[in-house]
mmCIF file of C-alpha atoms and ligand atoms in Angstrom:
data_model
loop_
_atom_site.group_PDB
_atom_site.id
_atom_site.type_symbol
_atom_site.label_atom_id
_atom_site.label_comp_id
_atom_site.label_asym_id
_atom_site.label_seq_id
_atom_site.Cartn_x
_atom_site.Cartn_y
_atom_site.Cartn_z
ATOM 1 C CA UNK A 13 96.896 83.548 118.296
ATOM 2 C CA UNK A 14 96.722 87.288 118.911
ATOM 3 C CA UNK A 15 94.937 87.869 115.616
ATOM 4 C CA UNK A 16 92.349 85.296 116.559
ATOM 5 C CA UNK A 17 91.968 86.510 120.137
ATOM 6 C CA UNK A 18 93.417 83.373 121.684
ATOM 7 C CA UNK A 19 95.129 83.790 125.019
ATOM 8 C CA UNK A 20 96.056 80.129 124.922
ATOM 9 C CA UNK A 21 96.357 77.423 122.282
ATOM 10 C CA UNK A 22 95.832 73.768 123.144
ATOM 11 C CA UNK A 23 97.638 71.632 120.578
ATOM 12 C CA UNK A 24 96.289 68.096 120.220
ATOM 13 C CA UNK A 25 97.482 66.924 116.833
ATOM 14 C CA UNK A 26 100.595 64.854 117.261
ATOM 15 C CA UNK A 27 102.400 66.312 114.243
ATOM 16 C CA UNK A 28 101.617 69.844 115.408
ATOM 17 C CA UNK A 29 102.935 69.075 118.873
ATOM 18 C CA UNK A 30 106.118 67.685 117.353
ATOM 19 C CA UNK A 31 106.436 70.728 115.105
ATOM 20 C CA UNK A 32 106.267 73.316 117.884
ATOM 21 C CA UNK A 33 108.189 71.353 120.534
ATOM 22 C CA UNK A 34 110.695 69.396 118.469
ATOM 23 C CA UNK A 35 109.733 66.382 120.568
ATOM 24 C CA UNK A 36 107.549 63.896 118.713
ATOM 25 C CA UNK A 37 105.609 61.819 121.225
ATOM 26 C CA UNK A 38 102.033 60.690 121.484
ATOM 27 C CA UNK A 39 101.890 61.238 125.246
ATOM 28 C CA UNK A 40 102.614 64.913 125.705
ATOM 29 C CA UNK A 41 100.190 67.798 126.067
ATOM 30 C CA UNK A 42 101.061 71.205 124.719
ATOM 31 C CA UNK A 43 99.612 74.541 125.770
ATOM 32 C CA UNK A 44 100.974 77.793 124.362
ATOM 33 C CA UNK A 45 100.016 81.051 126.057
ATOM 34 C CA UNK A 46 100.941 84.685 125.581
ATOM 35 C CA UNK A 47 103.513 84.483 128.357
ATOM 36 C CA UNK A 48 104.819 80.915 128.356
ATOM 37 C CA UNK A 49 104.881 77.595 126.518
ATOM 38 C CA UNK A 50 103.864 74.556 128.546
ATOM 39 C CA UNK A 51 104.607 70.921 127.859
ATOM 40 C CA UNK A 52 102.810 68.518 130.156
ATOM 41 C CA UNK A 53 103.917 64.910 130.362
ATOM 42 C CA UNK A 54 104.606 62.093 132.797
ATOM 43 C CA UNK A 55 107.639 60.410 134.319
ATOM 44 C CA UNK A 56 108.322 58.203 131.295
ATOM 45 C CA UNK A 57 109.249 61.125 129.065
ATOM 46 C CA UNK A 58 110.425 63.729 131.511
ATOM 47 C CA UNK A 59 114.186 63.389 130.963
ATOM 48 C CA UNK A 60 113.979 63.301 127.174
ATOM 49 C CA UNK A 61 111.525 66.199 127.134
ATOM 50 C CA UNK A 62 113.745 68.352 129.333
ATOM 51 C CA UNK A 63 116.725 67.698 127.074
ATOM 52 C CA UNK A 64 114.736 68.507 123.939
ATOM 53 C CA UNK A 65 112.491 71.372 124.999
ATOM 54 C CA UNK A 66 113.986 73.432 127.824
ATOM 55 C CA UNK A 67 114.196 76.393 128.149
ATOM 56 C CA UNK A 68 111.721 77.159 125.348
ATOM 57 C CA UNK A 69 109.062 75.176 127.212
ATOM 58 C CA UNK A 70 108.113 75.058 130.847
ATOM 59 C CA UNK A 71 107.860 71.353 131.591
ATOM 60 C CA UNK A 72 105.129 70.141 133.934
ATOM 61 C CA UNK A 73 105.234 66.569 135.179
ATOM 62 C CA UNK A 74 101.948 64.907 136.008
ATOM 63 C CA UNK A 75 101.715 62.473 138.906
ATOM 64 C CA UNK A 76 99.084 61.025 141.199
ATOM 65 C CA UNK A 77 98.550 64.434 142.814
ATOM 66 C CA UNK A 78 98.482 66.506 139.620
ATOM 67 C CA UNK A 79 96.662 65.406 136.472
ATOM 68 C CA UNK A 80 97.002 67.069 133.073
ATOM 69 C CA UNK A 81 93.728 68.842 133.756
ATOM 70 C CA UNK A 82 94.875 70.083 137.160
ATOM 71 C CA UNK A 83 97.812 71.662 135.370
ATOM 72 C CA UNK A 84 95.524 73.267 132.795
ATOM 73 C CA UNK A 85 93.341 74.666 135.585
ATOM 74 C CA UNK A 86 96.385 76.196 137.279
ATOM 75 C CA UNK A 87 97.655 77.785 134.068
ATOM 76 C CA UNK A 88 94.167 79.177 133.476
ATOM 77 C CA UNK A 89 93.347 81.151 130.306
ATOM 78 C CA UNK A 90 90.188 83.051 129.385
ATOM 79 C CA UNK A 91 90.198 82.234 125.678
ATOM 80 C CA UNK A 92 91.584 78.964 124.387
ATOM 81 C CA UNK A 93 92.121 77.741 120.845
ATOM 82 C CA UNK A 94 91.377 74.051 120.389
ATOM 83 C CA UNK A 95 91.838 71.904 117.314
ATOM 84 C CA UNK A 96 88.224 70.899 116.808
ATOM 85 C CA UNK A 97 89.150 68.595 113.945
ATOM 86 C CA UNK A 98 91.232 66.326 116.186
ATOM 87 C CA UNK A 99 90.428 67.014 119.852
ATOM 88 C CA UNK A 100 88.545 64.083 121.351
ATOM 89 C CA UNK A 101 85.184 64.638 123.002
ATOM 90 C CA UNK A 102 86.651 63.200 126.209
ATOM 91 C CA UNK A 103 89.467 65.778 126.263
ATOM 92 C CA UNK A 104 87.028 68.550 125.408
ATOM 93 C CA UNK A 105 84.946 67.665 128.452
ATOM 94 C CA UNK A 106 88.062 67.704 130.634
ATOM 95 C CA UNK A 107 89.062 71.132 129.306
ATOM 96 C CA UNK A 108 85.565 72.505 129.908
ATOM 97 C CA UNK A 109 85.683 71.198 133.456
ATOM 98 C CA UNK A 110 89.158 72.603 134.097
ATOM 99 C CA UNK A 111 88.350 75.998 132.543
ATOM 100 C CA UNK A 112 84.607 76.477 133.034
ATOM 101 C CA UNK A 113 84.743 80.210 132.273
ATOM 102 C CA UNK A 114 86.985 79.979 129.208
ATOM 103 C CA UNK A 115 85.742 80.740 125.726
ATOM 104 C CA UNK A 116 86.817 77.983 123.332
ATOM 105 C CA UNK A 117 87.728 78.971 119.764
ATOM 106 C CA UNK A 118 88.423 76.717 116.807
ATOM 107 C CA UNK A 119 92.108 76.561 115.916
ATOM 108 C CA UNK A 120 91.888 73.735 113.362
ATOM 109 C CA UNK A 121 94.587 74.154 110.748
ATOM 110 C CA UNK A 122 96.331 77.044 112.500
ATOM 111 C CA UNK A 123 99.675 75.279 112.999
ATOM 112 C CA UNK A 124 99.270 73.590 109.614
ATOM 113 C CA UNK A 125 99.253 77.052 108.014
ATOM 114 C CA UNK A 126 102.770 77.537 109.332
ATOM 115 C CA UNK A 127 103.854 73.996 108.504
ATOM 116 C CA UNK A 128 102.862 74.412 104.864
ATOM 117 C CA UNK A 129 106.063 76.381 104.166
ATOM 118 C CA UNK A 130 109.135 74.228 104.748
ATOM 119 C CA UNK A 131 112.435 75.556 106.053
ATOM 120 C CA UNK A 132 115.888 74.363 105.016
ATOM 121 C CA UNK A 133 116.187 71.743 107.745
ATOM 122 C CA UNK A 134 112.798 70.269 106.909
ATOM 123 C CA UNK A 135 113.616 70.099 103.226
ATOM 124 C CA UNK A 136 116.912 68.429 104.043
ATOM 125 C CA UNK A 137 115.153 65.746 106.078
ATOM 126 C CA UNK A 138 112.651 65.189 103.299
ATOM 127 C CA UNK A 139 115.525 64.971 100.831
ATOM 128 C CA UNK A 140 116.987 62.117 102.879
ATOM 129 C CA UNK A 141 113.658 60.291 102.982
ATOM 130 C CA UNK A 142 113.252 60.732 99.230
ATOM 131 C CA UNK A 143 116.798 59.559 98.467
ATOM 132 C CA UNK A 144 116.213 56.407 100.503
ATOM 133 C CA UNK A 145 112.960 55.681 98.665
ATOM 134 C CA UNK A 146 114.767 56.102 95.363
ATOM 135 C CA UNK A 147 117.438 53.622 96.380
ATOM 136 C CA UNK A 148 114.598 51.301 97.287
ATOM 137 C CA UNK A 149 113.106 51.650 93.803
ATOM 138 C CA UNK A 150 116.474 50.799 92.204
ATOM 139 C CA UNK A 151 116.643 47.761 94.463
ATOM 140 C CA UNK A 152 113.140 46.710 93.415
ATOM 141 C CA UNK A 153 114.180 46.779 89.765
ATOM 142 C CA UNK A 154 116.654 44.005 90.575
ATOM 143 C CA UNK A 155 114.197 41.993 92.685
ATOM 144 C CA UNK A 156 110.754 42.149 91.054
ATOM 145 C CA UNK A 157 109.937 39.150 88.900
ATOM 146 C CA UNK A 158 107.070 37.067 87.602
ATOM 147 C CA UNK A 159 106.175 34.398 90.148
ATOM 148 C CA UNK A 160 106.389 36.473 93.299
ATOM 149 C CA UNK A 161 103.256 37.753 95.023
ATOM 150 C CA UNK A 162 102.266 41.363 95.523
ATOM 151 C CA UNK A 163 102.704 40.874 99.271
ATOM 152 C CA UNK A 164 106.252 39.645 98.704
ATOM 153 C CA UNK A 165 106.913 42.718 96.575
ATOM 154 C CA UNK A 166 105.589 45.003 99.309
ATOM 155 C CA UNK A 167 107.649 43.182 101.928
ATOM 156 C CA UNK A 168 110.819 43.695 99.864
ATOM 157 C CA UNK A 169 110.111 47.424 99.708
ATOM 158 C CA UNK A 170 109.480 47.659 103.426
ATOM 159 C CA UNK A 171 112.510 45.571 104.396
ATOM 160 C CA UNK A 172 114.794 47.663 102.235
ATOM 161 C CA UNK A 173 113.520 50.924 103.685
ATOM 162 C CA UNK A 174 113.763 49.754 107.283
ATOM 163 C CA UNK A 175 117.164 48.107 106.850
ATOM 164 C CA UNK A 176 118.590 51.251 105.297
ATOM 165 C CA UNK A 177 117.614 53.929 107.759
ATOM 166 C CA UNK A 178 113.870 54.550 107.705
ATOM 167 C CA UNK A 179 112.344 55.355 111.104
ATOM 168 C CA UNK A 180 109.113 53.926 109.805
ATOM 169 C CA UNK A 181 107.010 53.794 106.662
ATOM 170 C CA UNK A 182 105.140 56.940 105.573
ATOM 171 C CA UNK A 183 102.036 54.809 104.909
ATOM 172 C CA UNK A 184 101.187 51.169 104.188
ATOM 173 C CA UNK A 185 103.063 50.206 101.030
ATOM 174 C CA UNK A 186 101.090 49.712 97.848
ATOM 175 C CA UNK A 187 102.339 46.989 95.505
ATOM 176 C CA UNK A 188 99.645 45.838 93.081
ATOM 177 C CA UNK A 189 99.828 44.022 89.758
ATOM 178 C CA UNK A 190 97.847 43.152 86.640
ATOM 179 C CA UNK A 191 94.157 44.046 86.761
ATOM 180 C CA UNK A 192 94.603 45.112 90.387
ATOM 181 C CA UNK A 193 96.629 48.154 89.249
ATOM 182 C CA UNK A 194 93.266 49.770 88.441
ATOM 183 C CA UNK A 195 92.754 50.117 92.209
ATOM 184 C CA UNK A 196 94.461 53.446 93.013
ATOM 185 C CA UNK A 197 94.980 52.438 96.637
ATOM 186 C CA UNK A 198 94.790 48.653 96.351
ATOM 187 C CA UNK A 199 96.293 46.582 99.126
ATOM 188 C CA UNK A 200 99.026 44.080 98.302
ATOM 189 C CA UNK A 201 97.418 40.640 97.960
ATOM 190 C CA UNK A 202 98.495 37.034 97.440
ATOM 191 C CA UNK A 203 98.091 37.511 93.684
ATOM 192 C CA UNK A 204 101.117 36.254 91.794
ATOM 193 C CA UNK A 205 102.840 38.787 89.549
ATOM 194 C CA UNK A 206 102.735 37.539 85.952
ATOM 195 C CA UNK A 207 104.343 38.371 82.641
ATOM 196 C CA UNK A 208 102.326 41.040 80.873
ATOM 197 C CA UNK A 209 101.387 42.701 84.173
ATOM 198 C CA UNK A 210 101.953 46.243 85.177
ATOM 199 C CA UNK A 211 103.158 46.529 88.767
ATOM 200 C CA UNK A 212 102.423 49.785 90.593
ATOM 201 C CA UNK A 213 104.514 50.517 93.647
ATOM 202 C CA UNK A 214 103.573 53.501 95.827
ATOM 203 C CA UNK A 215 105.716 53.816 98.917
ATOM 204 C CA UNK A 216 107.605 56.115 101.210
ATOM 205 C CA UNK A 217 109.534 56.303 104.429
ATOM 206 C CA UNK A 218 110.140 58.649 107.328
ATOM 207 C CA UNK A 219 113.564 60.137 108.106
ATOM 208 C CA UNK A 220 114.021 62.704 110.919
ATOM 209 C CA UNK A 221 110.228 62.746 111.257
ATOM 210 C CA UNK A 222 109.637 63.730 107.616
ATOM 211 C CA UNK A 223 107.912 61.639 104.959
ATOM 212 C CA UNK A 224 108.690 60.760 101.376
ATOM 213 C CA UNK A 225 106.199 59.541 98.782
ATOM 214 C CA UNK A 226 106.818 58.168 95.298
ATOM 215 C CA UNK A 227 105.096 55.891 92.789
ATOM 216 C CA UNK A 228 106.393 53.988 89.806
ATOM 217 C CA UNK A 229 104.601 51.626 87.443
ATOM 218 C CA UNK A 230 106.738 49.044 85.645
ATOM 219 C CA UNK A 231 105.955 46.236 83.181
ATOM 220 C CA UNK A 232 106.845 42.584 83.746
ATOM 221 C CA UNK A 233 108.141 40.564 80.763
ATOM 222 C CA UNK A 234 106.194 42.418 78.082
ATOM 223 C CA UNK A 235 103.323 44.905 77.837
ATOM 224 C CA UNK A 236 100.601 45.520 75.243
ATOM 225 C CA UNK A 237 100.304 48.492 72.907
ATOM 226 C CA UNK A 238 97.431 49.817 74.990
ATOM 227 C CA UNK A 239 99.451 49.610 78.195
ATOM 228 C CA UNK A 240 102.273 51.528 76.531
ATOM 229 C CA UNK A 241 99.902 54.157 75.216
ATOM 230 C CA UNK A 242 98.317 54.783 78.620
ATOM 231 C CA UNK A 243 101.708 54.860 80.298
ATOM 232 C CA UNK A 244 102.971 57.504 77.861
ATOM 233 C CA UNK A 245 99.816 59.561 78.369
ATOM 234 C CA UNK A 246 100.166 59.554 82.167
ATOM 235 C CA UNK A 247 103.830 60.452 81.853
ATOM 236 C CA UNK A 248 103.014 63.319 79.477
ATOM 237 C CA UNK A 249 100.428 64.663 81.943
ATOM 238 C CA UNK A 250 102.825 64.329 84.853
ATOM 239 C CA UNK A 251 105.671 66.075 83.031
ATOM 240 C CA UNK A 252 103.409 68.879 81.857
ATOM 241 C CA UNK A 253 102.397 69.535 85.436
ATOM 242 C CA UNK A 254 105.993 69.441 86.703
ATOM 243 C CA UNK A 255 107.003 71.865 83.944
ATOM 244 C CA UNK A 256 104.343 74.453 84.744
ATOM 245 C CA UNK A 257 104.112 74.477 88.530
ATOM 246 C CA UNK A 258 105.632 77.442 90.347
ATOM 247 C CA UNK A 259 104.889 79.962 93.064
ATOM 248 C CA UNK A 260 101.820 82.024 92.210
ATOM 249 C CA UNK A 261 99.943 79.202 90.464
ATOM 250 C CA UNK A 262 96.695 78.197 92.200
ATOM 251 C CA UNK A 263 96.293 74.667 93.492
ATOM 252 C CA UNK A 264 93.346 74.196 91.105
ATOM 253 C CA UNK A 265 95.399 75.380 88.121
ATOM 254 C CA UNK A 266 98.186 73.015 89.130
ATOM 255 C CA UNK A 267 95.751 70.126 88.960
ATOM 256 C CA UNK A 268 94.635 71.252 85.471
ATOM 257 C CA UNK A 269 98.186 70.993 84.111
ATOM 258 C CA UNK A 270 97.891 67.220 84.424
ATOM 259 C CA UNK A 271 94.131 66.769 84.145
ATOM 260 C CA UNK A 272 93.708 68.712 80.883
ATOM 261 C CA UNK A 273 96.039 66.347 79.056
ATOM 262 C CA UNK A 274 94.264 63.254 80.342
ATOM 263 C CA UNK A 275 90.822 64.730 79.599
ATOM 264 C CA UNK A 276 91.814 65.806 76.083
ATOM 265 C CA UNK A 277 92.835 62.225 75.369
ATOM 266 C CA UNK A 278 89.382 61.048 76.512
ATOM 267 C CA UNK A 279 90.397 59.420 79.792
ATOM 268 C CA UNK A 280 89.194 62.083 82.230
ATOM 269 C CA UNK A 281 86.667 59.764 83.875
ATOM 270 C CA UNK A 282 89.471 57.316 84.687
ATOM 271 C CA UNK A 283 91.469 59.878 86.663
ATOM 272 C CA UNK A 284 89.325 60.192 89.756
ATOM 273 C CA UNK A 285 91.718 61.624 92.324
ATOM 274 C CA UNK A 286 93.614 64.860 92.788
ATOM 275 C CA UNK A 287 96.937 65.415 91.016
ATOM 276 C CA UNK A 288 98.917 65.911 94.199
ATOM 277 C CA UNK A 289 99.243 66.837 97.843
ATOM 278 C CA UNK A 290 101.735 68.351 100.232
ATOM 279 C CA UNK A 291 104.091 66.109 102.202
ATOM 280 C CA UNK A 292 105.960 66.834 105.431
ATOM 281 C CA UNK A 293 105.483 65.541 108.955
ATOM 282 C CA UNK A 294 102.293 64.030 107.565
ATOM 283 C CA UNK A 295 102.076 62.009 104.382
ATOM 284 C CA UNK A 296 99.029 63.973 103.231
ATOM 285 C CA UNK A 297 98.932 67.631 104.157
ATOM 286 C CA UNK A 298 98.239 70.941 102.484
ATOM 287 C CA UNK A 299 98.465 72.039 99.691
ATOM 288 C CA UNK A 300 95.692 70.039 98.043
ATOM 289 C CA UNK A 301 96.356 70.071 94.300
ATOM 290 C CA UNK A 302 92.943 68.939 93.067
ATOM 291 C CA UNK A 303 89.783 70.377 91.482
ATOM 292 C CA UNK A 304 88.691 71.169 95.059
ATOM 293 C CA UNK A 305 92.015 72.774 96.028
ATOM 294 C CA UNK A 306 91.716 76.248 97.480
ATOM 295 C CA UNK A 307 94.960 78.168 97.675
ATOM 296 C CA UNK A 308 98.022 79.447 95.868
ATOM 297 C CA UNK A 309 101.428 77.791 95.639
ATOM 298 C CA UNK A 310 104.157 79.629 97.531
ATOM 299 C CA UNK A 311 107.891 79.115 97.663
ATOM 300 C CA UNK A 312 109.019 76.152 99.753
ATOM 301 C CA UNK A 313 105.713 74.354 99.731
ATOM 302 C CA UNK A 314 106.065 70.692 98.797
ATOM 303 C CA UNK A 315 103.720 68.886 96.448
ATOM 304 C CA UNK A 316 103.504 65.459 94.879
ATOM 305 C CA UNK A 317 102.675 65.224 91.185
ATOM 306 C CA UNK A 318 100.894 61.931 90.668
ATOM 307 C CA UNK A 319 98.331 61.699 87.895
ATOM 308 C CA UNK A 320 96.999 58.261 87.046
ATOM 309 C CA UNK A 321 94.635 56.461 84.695
ATOM 310 C CA UNK A 322 92.732 53.454 86.004
ATOM 311 C CA UNK A 323 90.842 51.203 83.594
ATOM 312 C CA UNK A 324 88.599 48.941 85.701
ATOM 313 C CA UNK A 325 89.325 45.202 85.420
ATOM 314 C CA UNK A 326 92.151 45.968 82.946
ATOM 315 C CA UNK A 327 95.057 47.927 84.374
ATOM 316 C CA UNK A 328 96.120 51.268 85.788
ATOM 317 C CA UNK A 329 99.161 53.524 85.699
ATOM 318 C CA UNK A 330 100.327 56.115 88.214
ATOM 319 C CA UNK A 331 103.621 57.993 88.253
ATOM 320 C CA UNK A 332 104.466 60.144 91.267
ATOM 321 C CA UNK A 333 107.300 62.518 92.044
ATOM 322 C CA UNK A 334 107.695 64.911 94.963
ATOM 323 C CA UNK A 335 108.727 68.484 94.295
ATOM 324 C CA UNK A 336 109.485 71.766 96.025
ATOM 325 C CA UNK A 337 107.842 74.947 94.757
ATOM 326 C CA UNK A 338 110.121 77.871 93.909
ATOM 327 C CA UNK A 339 109.500 81.215 92.246
ATOM 328 C CA UNK A 340 110.962 79.997 88.948
ATOM 329 C CA UNK A 341 109.396 76.532 88.814
ATOM 330 C CA UNK A 342 109.822 73.410 90.877
ATOM 331 C CA UNK A 343 112.741 71.367 92.117
ATOM 332 C CA UNK A 344 111.827 67.757 91.482
ATOM 333 C CA UNK A 345 113.465 65.788 94.273
ATOM 334 C CA UNK A 346 112.706 62.417 92.656
ATOM 335 C CA UNK A 347 115.224 61.603 89.947
ATOM 336 C CA UNK A 348 114.325 57.956 89.294
ATOM 337 C CA UNK A 349 113.797 56.937 85.692
ATOM 338 C CA UNK A 350 110.294 57.428 84.284
ATOM 339 C CA UNK A 351 110.712 55.856 80.870
ATOM 340 C CA UNK A 352 108.606 52.693 80.734
ATOM 341 C CA UNK A 353 110.725 49.988 82.327
ATOM 342 C CA UNK A 354 110.033 46.355 81.392
ATOM 343 C CA UNK A 355 111.608 43.851 83.752
HETATM 344 MN MN1 MN B 20 101.112 60.529 97.163
#
């Protein structure tokens, strides 16, 4: 904040609020200043917020006589960072009214820059979320069969995660089969899973506020030579990337470790998304490991490694692990089998 000349910082993004306060709620307002940290909320949260955030934060309770914006006016700063990428126009107008003299500066991504490096506690929480997802995958290997629908497959995944300790899902579960596996983010449908199909499952859960993310593609009954060949190619690309990632590598280079192998085999045009992304409080956060990525891997960043090949109207394959960057390589937190499994 000092570097950027911000006397105050108004934090709007829910994950950023949770990160600085330790209290994840959609109905709190957070204002950091040079001299104090303020958390503004109403009666519903006041007891929980006091337990979680005092004395690091000064808690202000809004009521009929004091709105959030009254509180902001009283605190009063001359320069205020706002997260332009998430602040609503309505809130912006309120801030401008409360602080008519204040200069507003863009603080988009400021907290995210800190969040990009995970500490021990964060990595431990992610480890729990990953371990639960892996147990879910093992469970799915005993449950998936020809005759069930994609929606039933997705429901099994979600039930297992929620029954076994997930706070919530990281994102809507993907469970697609047959020709629909060529849709990288296809939604589970009423299509019945058949012998000869690939099934791609991409799922994750949240534990202690932190997300996991993994993808496996398995065959049902039997698969063709072409399916096997593409599967092996995706796996080779994924393993090459996992082998070469480490601190100091650029995000673009990281993407190349997977993409080069797929391009050399002539399937570059069928790999239309980035190789990976960071995971933490959000399911998609920095780093961005793609041709458009702009940064360098540092120790204790997290990144998924998830190349895929998608042949329209035929089938697709994606394999995704989630790893932690270290100075000597990566620690792959996902241990689940990646040999082609035929159920
Ligand atoms: Mn992912």
